[in-house]
Amino acid sequence: MSWLTRVRNAIASVTQKETAENLWHKCPSCGQMIFTKEYEENLSVCPSCGHHGRIGAKKRFGQVFDDGQYALLPAPRVPEDPLKFRDSKKYADRIKAARAATNEPDALLNARGTIVGHPAIVGVQDFAFMGGSMGVGVGEAFVAGIRAAIDEHLPYVIFTAAGGARMQEGILSLMQMPRMTVAVAELKEAGLPYIVVLTDPTTGGVTASYAMLGDIQIAEPGALIGFAGQRVIEQTIREKLPEGFQRAEYLLEHGMIDMVTPRRELRETLGRVIDYVAPVKAAA
C-alpha cells in the first residue's frame, strides 16, 4: 500500500467517524438512529419510542423559560475537596474534569425568568456533572435559589436528576439533606410554591429529601425515581418486583407523584400550575 493510499484511508476513516458522531444519535431505549438535528428539535426526545434523554441545565433553561430567555444566578463559592478525598483519582481532578465536560461550576444551577408569563426561580441538576451528586456546592446552590425566591416573592421550581449524595464529601454531603429540607420549609412559611420536576434518574438521598417535598410533584415520562436500586430491594425482600417499578408511571399510579408530563408540554404545564398556586403574584 502506497503512502498516499494510507493517508487517504486514514482521512476517510476520521471523517466518517466524526460525521457519524455529529450527525446521528442512537436512542438508548429502542436503539433507533436519529438525526442529531431532529433529536434536538424534538427536545432530546426520541421520536420513535418517546424516550426522554438527559439534558443539561442550560438546555433545560432554554426549553422552560419564555423565548429561552433567562438570567443565571451566581453560583455560591464553597470549599473544594474539604476532605482531601482520593480514590482511583483525586476528587479535585474529578471536579475539574466535570467542569471541563459540562462548562458548569457544579451539578446545580439556578436561573431567573418567566414561564408562560409567570416570574419564577428555577434550579436544574445536571446528571452529567458527577451523576448530579449532592455535595456542599449543590446544597449551597439550592439554598441560594430558595432564598432568591423568598426575597423576590417567587415560586421555586427544581428539576432533580441525581444518583444521590456525593461520596467524596462524606458526611458533609449527607448534611445537605436537612439543610435543604429546612430551606424548603422556609419557602413554604413564606407562602410560596415549591414545585418539583423529577427527571431521569432521581435516586438516593435526593429522593429521600427535597425531591419529595414539593407542593406539586411532576415527572417526565419513564423517569427512574427511587431510593435504593431495584436489585438491592429484590435481594433484601427476596421477591421479584413488579414491571415498571420505580418508573414515573408506576409512581403516579400509586399516588407518589401528581402528574407525568411529556417534555414538549412541560412549559405550559408549569405555567398553569404556577397560575393555580400563585395567582396573586402571577397577576401582578
XYZ file of N, CA and C in Angstrom:
852
model
N 0.858 -1.196 0.000
C 0.000 0.000 0.000
C 0.895 1.248 0.000
N 0.601 2.168 -0.896
C 1.422 3.370 -1.009
C 1.140 4.330 0.144
N 2.077 5.270 0.329
C 1.918 6.292 1.376
C 0.658 7.104 1.140
N 0.392 7.477 -0.116
C -0.770 8.294 -0.442
C -2.066 7.546 -0.122
N -2.100 6.244 -0.412
C -3.307 5.459 -0.135
C -3.565 5.370 1.366
N -2.494 5.189 2.164
C -2.656 5.102 3.625
C -3.205 6.406 4.182
N -2.685 7.536 3.695
C -3.156 8.837 4.159
C -4.620 9.042 3.783
N -4.970 8.674 2.530
C -6.343 8.841 2.062
C -7.311 8.007 2.907
N -6.933 6.767 3.217
C -7.785 5.892 4.027
C -7.931 6.406 5.458
N -6.842 6.949 5.993
C -6.890 7.480 7.356
C -7.816 8.683 7.433
N -7.717 9.572 6.444
C -8.585 10.756 6.409
C -10.042 10.333 6.271
N -10.312 9.365 5.424
C -11.679 8.888 5.230
C -12.240 8.290 6.508
N -11.390 7.549 7.237
C -11.825 6.924 8.484
C -12.181 7.964 9.532
N -11.324 8.984 9.682
C -11.578 10.045 10.657
C -12.827 10.818 10.284
N -12.971 11.162 8.994
C -14.132 11.926 8.537
C -15.418 11.157 8.785
N -15.386 9.850 8.487
C -16.568 9.023 8.677
C -16.954 8.960 10.153
N -15.964 8.814 11.037
C -16.233 8.740 12.462
C -16.833 10.036 12.979
N -16.233 11.172 12.595
C -16.733 12.459 13.058
C -18.128 12.726 12.517
N -18.369 12.340 11.255
C -19.689 12.555 10.672
C -20.739 11.743 11.408
N -20.422 10.478 11.706
C -21.378 9.624 12.411
C -21.684 10.175 13.799
N -20.653 10.627 14.509
C -20.859 11.146 15.856
C -21.623 12.463 15.839
N -21.394 13.284 14.845
C -22.026 14.594 14.796
C -23.450 14.559 14.252
N -23.698 13.659 13.311
C -24.982 13.666 12.611
C -26.027 12.744 13.212
N -25.609 11.737 13.942
C -26.543 10.725 14.408
C -26.540 10.590 15.927
N -27.717 10.257 16.443
C -27.869 9.942 17.871
C -28.583 8.600 17.968
N -28.018 7.689 18.753
C -28.644 6.381 18.944
C -29.461 6.389 20.224
N -30.757 6.116 20.104
C -31.640 6.104 21.271
C -31.227 4.958 22.203
N -30.968 5.246 23.479
C -30.565 4.181 24.405
C -31.695 3.231 24.760
N -32.931 3.615 24.436
C -34.075 2.774 24.762
C -34.436 1.802 23.644
N -34.639 2.328 22.431
C -35.081 1.471 21.323
C -33.981 1.187 20.311
N -32.846 1.877 20.436
C -31.734 1.655 19.522
C -31.875 2.341 18.181
N -32.918 3.125 17.992
C -33.153 3.817 16.732
C -32.073 4.879 16.495
N -31.581 4.959 15.265
C -30.638 6.008 14.895
C -31.423 7.229 14.419
N -31.149 8.373 15.033
C -31.901 9.594 14.766
C -30.928 10.684 14.363
N -31.308 11.485 13.375
C -30.502 12.650 13.045
C -30.391 13.535 14.285
N -29.189 13.943 14.638
C -28.985 14.765 15.825
C -29.825 16.032 15.778
N -29.904 16.649 14.619
C -30.702 17.872 14.470
C -32.178 17.595 14.779
N -32.688 16.487 14.248
C -34.080 16.118 14.512
C -34.296 15.835 15.993
N -33.323 15.142 16.595
C -33.407 14.799 18.015
C -33.439 16.057 18.877
N -32.582 17.017 18.579
C -32.541 18.251 19.355
C -33.780 19.106 19.135
N -34.273 19.122 17.902
C -35.507 19.865 17.621
C -36.694 19.257 18.351
N -36.610 17.972 18.646
C -37.672 17.287 19.392
C -37.394 17.304 20.893
N -36.584 18.269 21.332
C -36.267 18.493 22.746
C -35.562 17.298 23.388
N -34.718 16.623 22.609
C -33.963 15.456 23.085
C -34.885 14.320 23.524
N -35.968 14.163 22.777
C -36.909 13.060 22.985
C -36.923 12.214 21.721
N -36.807 10.895 21.874
C -36.800 10.001 20.711
C -38.148 10.036 20.007
N -38.190 10.390 18.719
C -39.462 10.428 18.000
C -40.049 9.040 17.742
N -39.224 8.008 17.937
C -39.690 6.646 17.680
C -40.386 6.035 18.894
N -39.714 6.096 20.067
C -40.278 5.443 21.257
C -40.662 6.414 22.367
N -40.321 7.699 22.218
C -40.674 8.685 23.238
C -39.723 8.735 24.420
N -38.580 8.050 24.327
C -37.611 8.089 25.423
C -37.107 9.517 25.630
N -37.150 9.983 26.883
C -36.705 11.331 27.219
C -35.231 11.291 27.620
N -34.368 11.845 26.775
C -32.947 11.858 27.052
C -32.586 12.842 28.153
N -31.426 12.625 28.761
C -30.946 13.525 29.803
C -30.352 14.774 29.163
N -30.669 15.928 29.727
C -30.169 17.190 29.186
C -29.559 18.021 30.305
N -28.697 18.959 29.923
C -28.018 19.811 30.883
C -28.859 20.984 31.339
N -28.321 21.726 32.302
C -29.063 22.818 32.922
C -29.407 23.928 31.925
N -28.430 24.359 31.134
C -28.681 25.488 30.239
C -29.653 25.128 29.131
N -29.573 23.896 28.645
C -30.545 23.456 27.646
C -31.945 23.406 28.262
N -32.025 22.960 29.505
C -33.316 22.910 30.201
C -33.883 24.312 30.399
N -33.040 25.243 30.818
C -33.500 26.621 30.979
C -34.060 27.153 29.654
N -33.354 26.877 28.563
C -33.799 27.354 27.260
C -35.148 26.792 26.863
N -35.454 25.575 27.301
C -36.733 24.952 26.971
C -37.869 25.442 27.855
N -37.565 25.730 29.120
C -38.613 26.044 30.094
C -38.993 27.517 30.106
N -38.006 28.403 30.005
C -38.300 29.835 30.102
C -38.835 30.387 28.775
N -39.662 31.389 28.869
C -40.270 32.015 27.692
C -39.182 32.535 26.752
N -39.318 32.175 25.485
C -38.379 32.590 24.431
C -36.933 32.187 24.744
N -36.755 31.248 25.655
C -35.411 30.798 26.005
C -34.574 31.857 26.699
N -35.235 32.887 27.261
C -34.517 33.995 27.889
C -34.485 33.818 29.407
N -33.299 33.925 29.992
C -33.167 33.776 31.441
C -31.880 34.445 31.900
N -31.792 34.644 33.210
C -30.576 35.200 33.822
C -30.085 34.214 34.867
N -28.852 33.763 34.722
C -28.283 32.831 35.691
C -28.022 33.525 37.020
N -28.319 32.850 38.111
C -27.951 33.350 39.428
C -26.503 32.979 39.702
N -25.766 33.819 40.408
C -24.354 33.498 40.689
C -24.237 32.187 41.465
N -23.270 31.383 41.091
C -23.023 30.134 41.811
C -22.298 30.453 43.113
N -22.781 29.947 44.255
C -22.104 30.227 45.531
C -20.721 29.594 45.580
N -19.813 30.245 46.255
C -18.466 29.711 46.419
C -18.438 28.815 47.662
N -17.882 27.631 47.512
C -17.818 26.678 48.621
C -16.409 26.093 48.688
N -16.020 25.558 49.844
C -14.703 24.890 49.927
C -14.666 23.682 48.990
N -13.608 23.556 48.224
C -13.478 22.427 47.317
C -12.616 21.339 47.952
N -13.022 20.121 47.768
C -12.307 18.960 48.298
C -12.025 19.121 49.790
N -13.073 19.338 50.602
C -12.854 19.608 52.031
C -12.208 18.441 52.774
N -12.378 17.207 52.278
C -11.816 16.038 52.956
C -10.522 15.556 52.318
N -10.044 16.270 51.283
C -8.845 15.837 50.542
C -8.992 14.371 50.112
N -10.129 14.088 49.514
C -10.506 12.700 49.204
C -9.812 12.211 47.933
N -9.461 10.936 47.981
C -8.878 10.319 46.802
C -9.294 8.857 46.735
N -9.782 8.431 45.570
C -9.985 7.003 45.328
C -9.033 6.612 44.208
N -9.549 6.238 43.044
C -8.641 5.965 41.921
C -8.093 7.259 41.331
N -8.768 8.376 41.624
C -8.317 9.709 41.210
C -8.548 10.674 42.351
N -7.850 11.805 42.319
C -8.114 12.847 43.294
C -9.491 13.458 43.024
N -10.211 13.760 44.110
C -11.517 14.392 43.976
C -11.393 15.729 43.246
N -10.347 16.471 43.540
C -10.132 17.762 42.867
C -10.022 17.577 41.360
N -9.391 16.499 40.933
C -9.270 16.227 39.496
C -10.613 15.842 38.893
N -11.431 15.132 39.645
C -12.764 14.764 39.156
C -13.631 16.011 38.949
N -13.526 16.949 39.875
C -14.287 18.199 39.747
C -13.845 18.964 38.511
N -12.536 19.060 38.312
C -12.014 19.771 37.144
C -12.503 19.123 35.848
N -12.501 17.803 35.808
C -12.955 17.086 34.609
C -14.437 17.313 34.359
N -15.233 17.314 35.430
C -16.673 17.537 35.288
C -16.958 18.959 34.810
N -16.211 19.926 35.315
C -16.396 21.315 34.887
C -15.997 21.497 33.428
N -14.936 20.828 33.028
C -14.490 20.930 31.634
C -15.515 20.299 30.691
N -16.140 19.190 31.128
C -17.085 18.469 30.277
C -18.425 19.175 30.161
N -18.861 19.845 31.242
C -20.199 20.455 31.259
C -20.175 21.977 31.145
N -19.015 22.581 31.379
C -18.906 24.045 31.415
C -19.814 24.640 32.481
N -19.946 23.934 33.603
C -20.774 24.373 34.727
C -19.956 24.271 36.012
N -20.207 25.129 37.011
C -19.408 25.112 38.238
C -19.695 23.914 39.136
N -20.940 23.430 39.111
C -21.304 22.254 39.900
C -22.593 21.670 39.323
N -23.159 20.702 40.034
C -24.265 19.931 39.473
C -25.619 20.630 39.545
N -25.709 21.801 40.184
C -26.977 22.522 40.285
C -26.789 23.989 39.932
N -27.580 24.456 38.973
C -27.587 25.866 38.583
C -28.980 26.440 38.793
N -29.037 27.732 39.129
C -30.299 28.459 39.267
C -30.385 29.560 38.222
N -31.612 29.850 37.798
C -31.828 30.948 36.858
C -33.168 31.607 37.139
N -33.259 32.852 36.707
C -34.475 33.646 36.871
C -35.063 33.930 35.498
N -36.375 33.810 35.371
C -37.032 34.097 34.101
C -38.528 34.000 34.255
N -39.229 33.943 33.123
C -40.683 33.798 33.173
C -41.101 32.504 32.486
N -42.142 31.883 33.024
C -42.705 30.662 32.467
C -44.158 30.953 32.115
N -44.441 31.050 30.828
C -45.768 31.459 30.333
C -46.193 32.756 31.025
N -45.276 33.683 31.120
C -45.560 35.000 31.683
C -45.428 35.100 33.186
N -45.198 33.984 33.879
C -45.111 33.989 35.336
C -43.647 33.992 35.778
N -43.199 35.003 36.520
C -41.817 35.020 37.003
C -41.557 33.854 37.956
N -40.369 33.273 37.876
C -40.022 32.144 38.743
C -38.512 32.005 38.823
N -38.066 31.368 39.907
C -36.680 30.935 40.034
C -36.670 29.433 39.770
N -35.775 28.999 38.903
C -35.719 27.589 38.525
C -34.313 27.046 38.791
N -34.254 25.906 39.454
C -32.994 25.213 39.665
C -32.983 23.924 38.861
N -31.833 23.587 38.297
C -31.709 22.371 37.487
C -30.459 21.604 37.884
N -30.632 20.327 38.187
C -29.490 19.443 38.416
C -29.095 18.787 37.105
N -27.797 18.720 36.866
C -27.269 18.118 35.641
C -26.606 16.791 35.987
N -27.196 15.697 35.495
C -26.653 14.375 35.792
C -25.259 14.187 35.189
N -24.939 14.962 34.159
C -23.628 14.843 33.519
C -22.502 15.315 34.427
N -22.827 16.113 35.451
C -21.809 16.593 36.395
C -21.757 15.627 37.572
N -20.849 14.656 37.477
C -20.644 13.667 38.537
C -21.962 13.028 38.986
N -22.780 12.652 38.009
C -24.033 11.981 38.312
C -25.029 12.856 39.046
N -24.897 14.205 38.894
C -25.808 15.112 39.588
C -25.710 15.014 41.092
N -24.612 14.458 41.592
C -24.499 14.124 43.015
C -24.602 15.355 43.913
N -25.174 15.126 45.085
C -25.467 16.179 46.041
C -24.295 16.361 46.991
N -23.545 17.439 46.785
C -22.452 17.803 47.668
C -22.707 19.172 48.272
N -21.687 19.733 48.874
C -21.834 21.045 49.514
C -22.210 22.105 48.479
N -21.608 22.045 47.279
C -21.919 23.022 46.242
C -23.375 22.962 45.817
N -23.916 21.764 45.690
C -25.327 21.606 45.317
C -26.230 22.125 46.438
N -25.870 21.788 47.687
C -26.660 22.277 48.817
C -26.695 23.789 48.896
N -25.519 24.413 48.735
C -25.449 25.878 48.785
C -26.238 26.512 47.649
N -26.145 25.918 46.452
C -26.879 26.460 45.313
C -28.385 26.349 45.522
N -28.831 25.226 46.063
C -30.258 25.032 46.329
C -30.762 26.068 47.341
N -30.027 26.222 48.441
C -30.422 27.197 49.470
C -30.418 28.613 48.884
N -29.415 28.926 48.047
C -29.358 30.250 47.416
C -30.558 30.478 46.504
N -30.970 29.443 45.770
C -32.140 29.562 44.905
C -33.407 29.795 45.707
N -33.553 29.070 46.813
C -34.713 29.243 47.694
C -34.748 30.660 48.266
N -33.605 31.149 48.719
C -33.559 32.488 49.322
C -33.836 33.574 48.297
N -33.376 33.366 47.061
C -33.694 34.322 45.997
C -35.193 34.338 45.740
N -35.815 33.172 45.759
C -37.261 33.091 45.557
C -38.010 33.794 46.682
N -37.533 33.615 47.926
C -38.183 34.277 49.060
C -38.013 35.795 48.967
N -36.792 36.241 48.650
C -36.527 37.685 48.558
C -37.380 38.351 47.479
N -37.591 37.641 46.375
C -38.329 38.219 45.261
C -39.793 37.788 45.240
N -40.195 37.024 46.252
C -41.571 36.529 46.387
C -42.010 35.782 45.118
N -41.210 34.776 44.752
C -41.457 33.988 43.546
C -41.524 32.502 43.868
N -42.165 31.721 43.019
C -42.127 30.266 43.183
C -40.720 29.750 42.901
N -40.401 28.601 43.499
C -39.148 27.934 43.196
C -39.463 26.587 42.558
N -38.898 26.378 41.366
C -39.088 25.128 40.635
C -37.741 24.424 40.564
N -37.700 23.160 40.976
C -36.453 22.401 40.929
C -36.605 21.188 40.009
N -35.657 21.023 39.086
C -35.579 19.834 38.239
C -34.509 18.933 38.849
N -34.914 17.787 39.342
C -33.972 16.893 40.002
C -33.446 15.840 39.035
N -32.176 15.504 39.181
C -31.540 14.417 38.425
C -30.261 14.074 39.169
N -30.248 12.951 39.870
C -29.091 12.659 40.713
C -29.020 11.187 41.070
N -27.802 10.742 41.296
C -27.591 9.400 41.797
C -27.531 9.358 43.313
N -27.677 10.530 43.957
C -27.664 10.587 45.416
C -26.588 11.514 45.943
N -26.127 11.250 47.152
C -25.118 12.091 47.795
C -23.747 11.866 47.152
N -22.876 12.860 47.262
C -21.539 12.782 46.675
C -20.588 12.155 47.687
N -20.192 10.925 47.417
C -19.431 10.149 48.405
C -18.090 10.795 48.727
N -17.521 11.559 47.802
C -16.204 12.165 48.037
C -16.244 13.243 49.118
N -17.457 13.648 49.527
C -17.577 14.656 50.575
C -18.132 14.078 51.872
N -18.316 12.753 51.898
C -18.681 12.062 53.125
C -19.875 12.654 53.847
N -19.738 12.839 55.159
C -20.833 13.331 55.996
C -21.279 14.726 55.581
N -20.367 15.520 54.989
C -20.735 16.869 54.556
C -21.815 16.822 53.481
N -21.776 15.811 52.614
C -22.814 15.683 51.594
C -24.143 15.297 52.229
N -24.119 14.405 53.212
C -25.355 13.988 53.878
C -25.976 15.131 54.680
N -25.135 16.028 55.179
C -25.648 17.181 55.929
C -26.478 18.120 55.066
N -26.341 18.019 53.741
C -27.121 18.884 52.853
C -28.600 18.514 52.882
N -28.912 17.257 53.200
C -30.310 16.821 53.221
C -31.143 17.628 54.213
N -30.751 17.722 55.504
C -31.541 18.556 56.424
C -31.482 20.042 56.085
N -30.332 20.522 55.593
C -30.219 21.940 55.233
C -31.226 22.302 54.146
N -31.309 21.459 53.139
C -32.198 21.740 52.021
C -33.660 21.551 52.419
N -33.908 20.610 53.328
C -35.268 20.405 53.829
C -35.741 21.617 54.614
N -34.858 22.181 55.425
C -35.194 23.394 56.187
C -35.449 24.563 55.225
N -34.648 24.662 54.163
C -34.850 25.733 53.185
C -36.221 25.626 52.538
N -36.660 24.406 52.223
C -37.998 24.204 51.654
C -39.063 24.655 52.649
N -38.868 24.329 53.928
C -39.822 24.747 54.967
C -39.905 26.269 55.044
N -38.764 26.952 54.904
C -38.755 28.413 54.929
C -39.530 28.985 53.748
N -39.386 28.363 52.584
C -40.130 28.814 51.408
C -41.626 28.665 51.629
N -42.025 27.549 52.213
C -43.453 27.312 52.461
C -43.997 28.241 53.541
N -43.169 28.546 54.550
C -43.581 29.502 55.582
C -43.813 30.882 54.989
N -43.089 31.192 53.925
C -43.272 32.475 53.231
C -44.491 32.455 52.315
N -45.184 31.324 52.251
C -46.391 31.215 51.433
C -46.111 31.103 49.949
N -44.908 30.578 49.598
C -44.518 30.498 48.195
C -44.504 29.044 47.727
N -44.847 28.801 46.460
C -44.924 27.427 45.953
C -43.539 26.808 45.739
N -43.473 25.515 46.017
C -42.283 24.719 45.751
C -42.709 23.590 44.813
N -42.232 23.644 43.568
C -42.652 22.699 42.530
C -41.458 21.845 42.140
N -41.652 20.530 42.151
C -40.569 19.592 41.834
C -40.881 18.889 40.520
N -39.887 18.882 39.622
C -39.981 18.114 38.383
C -38.913 17.030 38.450
N -39.356 15.790 38.560
C -38.451 14.651 38.697
C -38.058 14.154 37.315
N -36.758 14.147 37.041
C -36.280 13.672 35.743
C -35.399 12.445 35.963
N -35.042 11.804 34.879
C -34.300 10.544 34.942
C -32.798 10.765 35.116
N -32.178 10.143 36.123
C -32.786 9.453 37.261
C -32.793 10.356 38.489
N -33.708 10.125 39.412
C -33.703 10.811 40.707
C -33.699 9.736 41.777
N -32.566 9.580 42.459
C -32.409 8.466 43.385
C -31.641 8.886 44.633
N -31.504 7.932 45.565
C -30.686 8.122 46.751
C -31.179 9.215 47.674
N -30.211 9.913 48.303
C -30.533 10.935 49.287
C -31.303 12.114 48.732
N -31.216 12.345 47.437
C -32.001 13.422 46.816
C -33.485 13.071 46.899
N -33.822 11.817 46.557
C -35.213 11.368 46.667
C -35.661 11.367 48.121
N -34.742 11.059 49.033
C -35.081 10.975 50.456
C -35.235 12.344 51.105
N -35.005 13.423 50.372
C -35.131 14.756 50.969
C -35.943 15.677 50.061
N -35.291 16.660 49.480
C -36.020 17.742 48.817
C -36.788 17.339 47.566
N -36.442 16.208 46.938
C -37.134 15.805 45.710
C -38.561 15.346 45.963
N -38.888 14.998 47.197
C -40.228 14.508 47.500
C -41.015 15.447 48.406
N -40.610 16.712 48.465
C -41.269 17.671 49.350
C -42.082 18.716 48.603
N -42.278 18.541 47.308
C -42.959 19.560 46.519
C -44.432 19.713 46.857
N -44.931 20.924 46.694
C -46.379 21.139 46.754
C -47.040 20.424 45.578
N -46.331 20.433 44.455
C -46.755 19.705 43.258
C -45.565 18.876 42.791
N -45.809 17.591 42.534
C -44.762 16.675 42.082
C -45.066 16.270 40.632
N -44.184 16.675 39.726
C -44.324 16.349 38.309
C -43.151 15.449 37.927
N -43.354 14.554 36.975
C -42.249 13.716 36.496
C -42.300 13.630 34.986
N -41.128 13.479 34.375
C -41.067 13.221 32.946
C -41.352 11.744 32.691
N -41.899 11.401 31.527
C -42.218 10.001 31.219
C -40.998 9.093 31.343
N -41.221 7.945 31.973
C -40.176 6.931 32.069
C -39.064 7.218 33.046
N -39.138 8.331 33.779
C -38.061 8.692 34.703
C -37.922 7.644 35.811
N -36.673 7.273 36.106
C -36.380 6.375 37.218
C -36.365 7.197 38.498
N -37.220 6.824 39.459
C -37.360 7.580 40.702
C -37.390 6.584 41.855
N -36.470 6.711 42.788
C -36.464 5.799 43.920
C -35.327 6.108 44.866
N -35.232 5.323 45.924
C -34.130 5.489 46.880
C -33.063 4.440 46.606
N -33.297 3.222 47.009
C -32.348 2.135 46.717
C -32.625 1.563 45.335
N -31.622 0.910 44.750
C -31.783 0.306 43.438
C -32.677 -0.922 43.471
N -33.250 -1.252 42.331
C -34.179 -2.372 42.250
C -33.519 -3.686 42.657
N -32.286 -3.898 42.217
C -31.592 -5.144 42.547
C -31.384 -5.270 44.054
N -31.025 -4.171 44.722
C -30.816 -4.183 46.165
C -32.120 -4.507 46.894
N -33.215 -3.910 46.421
C -34.516 -4.158 47.057
C -34.916 -5.622 46.906
N -34.742 -6.160 45.707
C -35.110 -7.559 45.471
C -34.288 -8.503 46.341
N -33.005 -8.212 46.504
C -32.163 -9.051 47.345
C -32.549 -8.946 48.810
N -33.039 -7.770 49.211
C -33.408 -7.552 50.610
C -34.723 -8.237 50.955
N -35.745 -8.053 50.098
C -37.069 -8.610 50.402
C -37.259 -10.005 49.826
N -36.274 -10.443 48.999
C -36.310 -11.779 48.395
C -37.586 -12.005 47.575
N -37.969 -10.991 46.844
C -39.131 -11.081 45.963
C -38.834 -10.347 44.664
N -39.509 -10.759 43.608
C -39.387 -10.089 42.318
C -40.294 -8.871 42.305
N -39.742 -7.733 41.933
C -40.530 -6.502 41.908
C -41.380 -6.434 40.640
N -42.504 -5.713 40.689
C -43.395 -5.653 39.526
C -42.780 -4.891 38.353
N -43.304 -5.130 37.174
C -42.847 -4.459 35.961
C -43.023 -2.950 36.083
N -41.997 -2.215 35.696
C -42.091 -0.755 35.732
C -41.909 -0.148 37.104
N -41.501 -0.966 38.073
C -41.289 -0.463 39.435
C -40.272 0.677 39.422
N -40.549 1.735 40.166
C -39.717 2.929 40.299
C -39.719 3.815 39.062
N -40.559 3.537 38.099
C -40.690 4.435 36.962
C -41.820 5.434 37.228
N -41.772 6.568 36.549
C -42.716 7.657 36.813
C -44.163 7.197 36.751
N -44.496 6.395 35.755
C -45.883 5.971 35.573
C -46.350 5.087 36.739
N -45.448 4.249 37.250
C -45.778 3.389 38.396
C -46.032 4.250 39.634
N -45.187 5.265 39.838
C -45.347 6.151 40.990
C -46.631 6.962 40.896
N -46.999 7.378 39.695
C -48.255 8.110 39.513
C -49.436 7.212 39.874
N -49.395 5.978 39.402
C -50.474 5.025 39.668
C -50.633 4.749 41.157
N -49.526 4.824 41.907
C -49.567 4.524 43.335
C -49.567 5.781 44.212
N -49.827 6.939 43.609
C -50.078 8.150 44.376
C -48.868 8.882 44.910
N -47.668 8.563 44.428
C -46.475 9.244 44.942
C -46.172 10.554 44.229
N -46.680 10.711 43.024
C -46.495 11.961 42.292
C -47.856 12.401 41.751
N -47.926 13.654 41.294
C -49.205 14.220 40.871
C -49.478 14.086 39.382
N -48.419 14.102 38.568
C -48.632 14.004 37.124
C -47.351 13.599 36.413
N -47.523 12.978 35.256
C -46.416 12.671 34.356
C -46.642 13.501 33.102
N -45.663 14.343 32.780
C -45.845 15.314 31.702
C -44.731 15.198 30.672
N -45.069 14.975 29.406
C -44.048 14.952 28.354
C -43.315 16.287 28.276
N -42.085 16.253 27.858
C -41.230 17.445 27.829
C -41.817 18.559 26.962
N -42.436 18.197 25.866
C -42.993 19.213 24.971
C -44.135 19.986 25.620
N -44.794 19.386 26.607
C -45.921 20.037 27.286
C -45.520 20.647 28.624
N -44.256 20.512 28.998
C -43.841 20.850 30.353
C -43.920 22.340 30.654
N -43.500 23.182 29.728
C -43.514 24.625 29.995
C -44.945 25.111 30.220
N -45.870 24.683 29.357
C -47.268 25.089 29.510
C -47.853 24.547 30.813
N -47.495 23.315 31.161
C -47.998 22.723 32.400
C -47.496 23.495 33.613
N -46.207 23.830 33.616
C -45.656 24.616 34.724
C -46.331 25.973 34.823
N -46.597 26.581 33.677
C -47.284 27.870 33.677
C -48.654 27.775 34.328
N -49.413 26.713 34.007
C -50.743 26.530 34.599
C -50.638 26.264 36.093
N -49.669 25.426 36.480
C -49.506 25.111 37.895
C -49.172 26.358 38.698
N -48.240 27.159 38.191
C -47.885 28.405 38.885
C -49.081 29.331 38.956
N -49.872 29.368 37.915
C -51.070 30.211 37.901
C -52.057 29.757 38.971
N -52.160 28.440 39.189
C -53.068 27.912 40.202
C -52.590 28.192 41.614
N -51.315 27.957 41.851
C -50.811 28.016 43.230
C -50.289 29.393 43.623
N -50.046 30.277 42.671
C -49.575 31.626 42.994
C -50.312 32.653 42.134
N -51.653 32.663 42.200
C -52.409 33.550 41.309
C -52.182 35.031 41.559
N -51.917 35.421 42.823
C -51.733 36.838 43.125
C -50.463 37.360 42.486
N -49.344 36.592 42.644
C -48.070 37.025 42.067
C -48.135 36.988 40.557
N -48.820 35.985 39.985
C -48.886 35.862 38.542
C -49.615 37.030 37.919
N -50.607 37.564 38.646
C -51.404 38.666 38.104
C -50.731 40.008 38.286
N -49.745 40.088 39.182
C -49.092 41.357 39.479
C -48.255 41.847 38.306
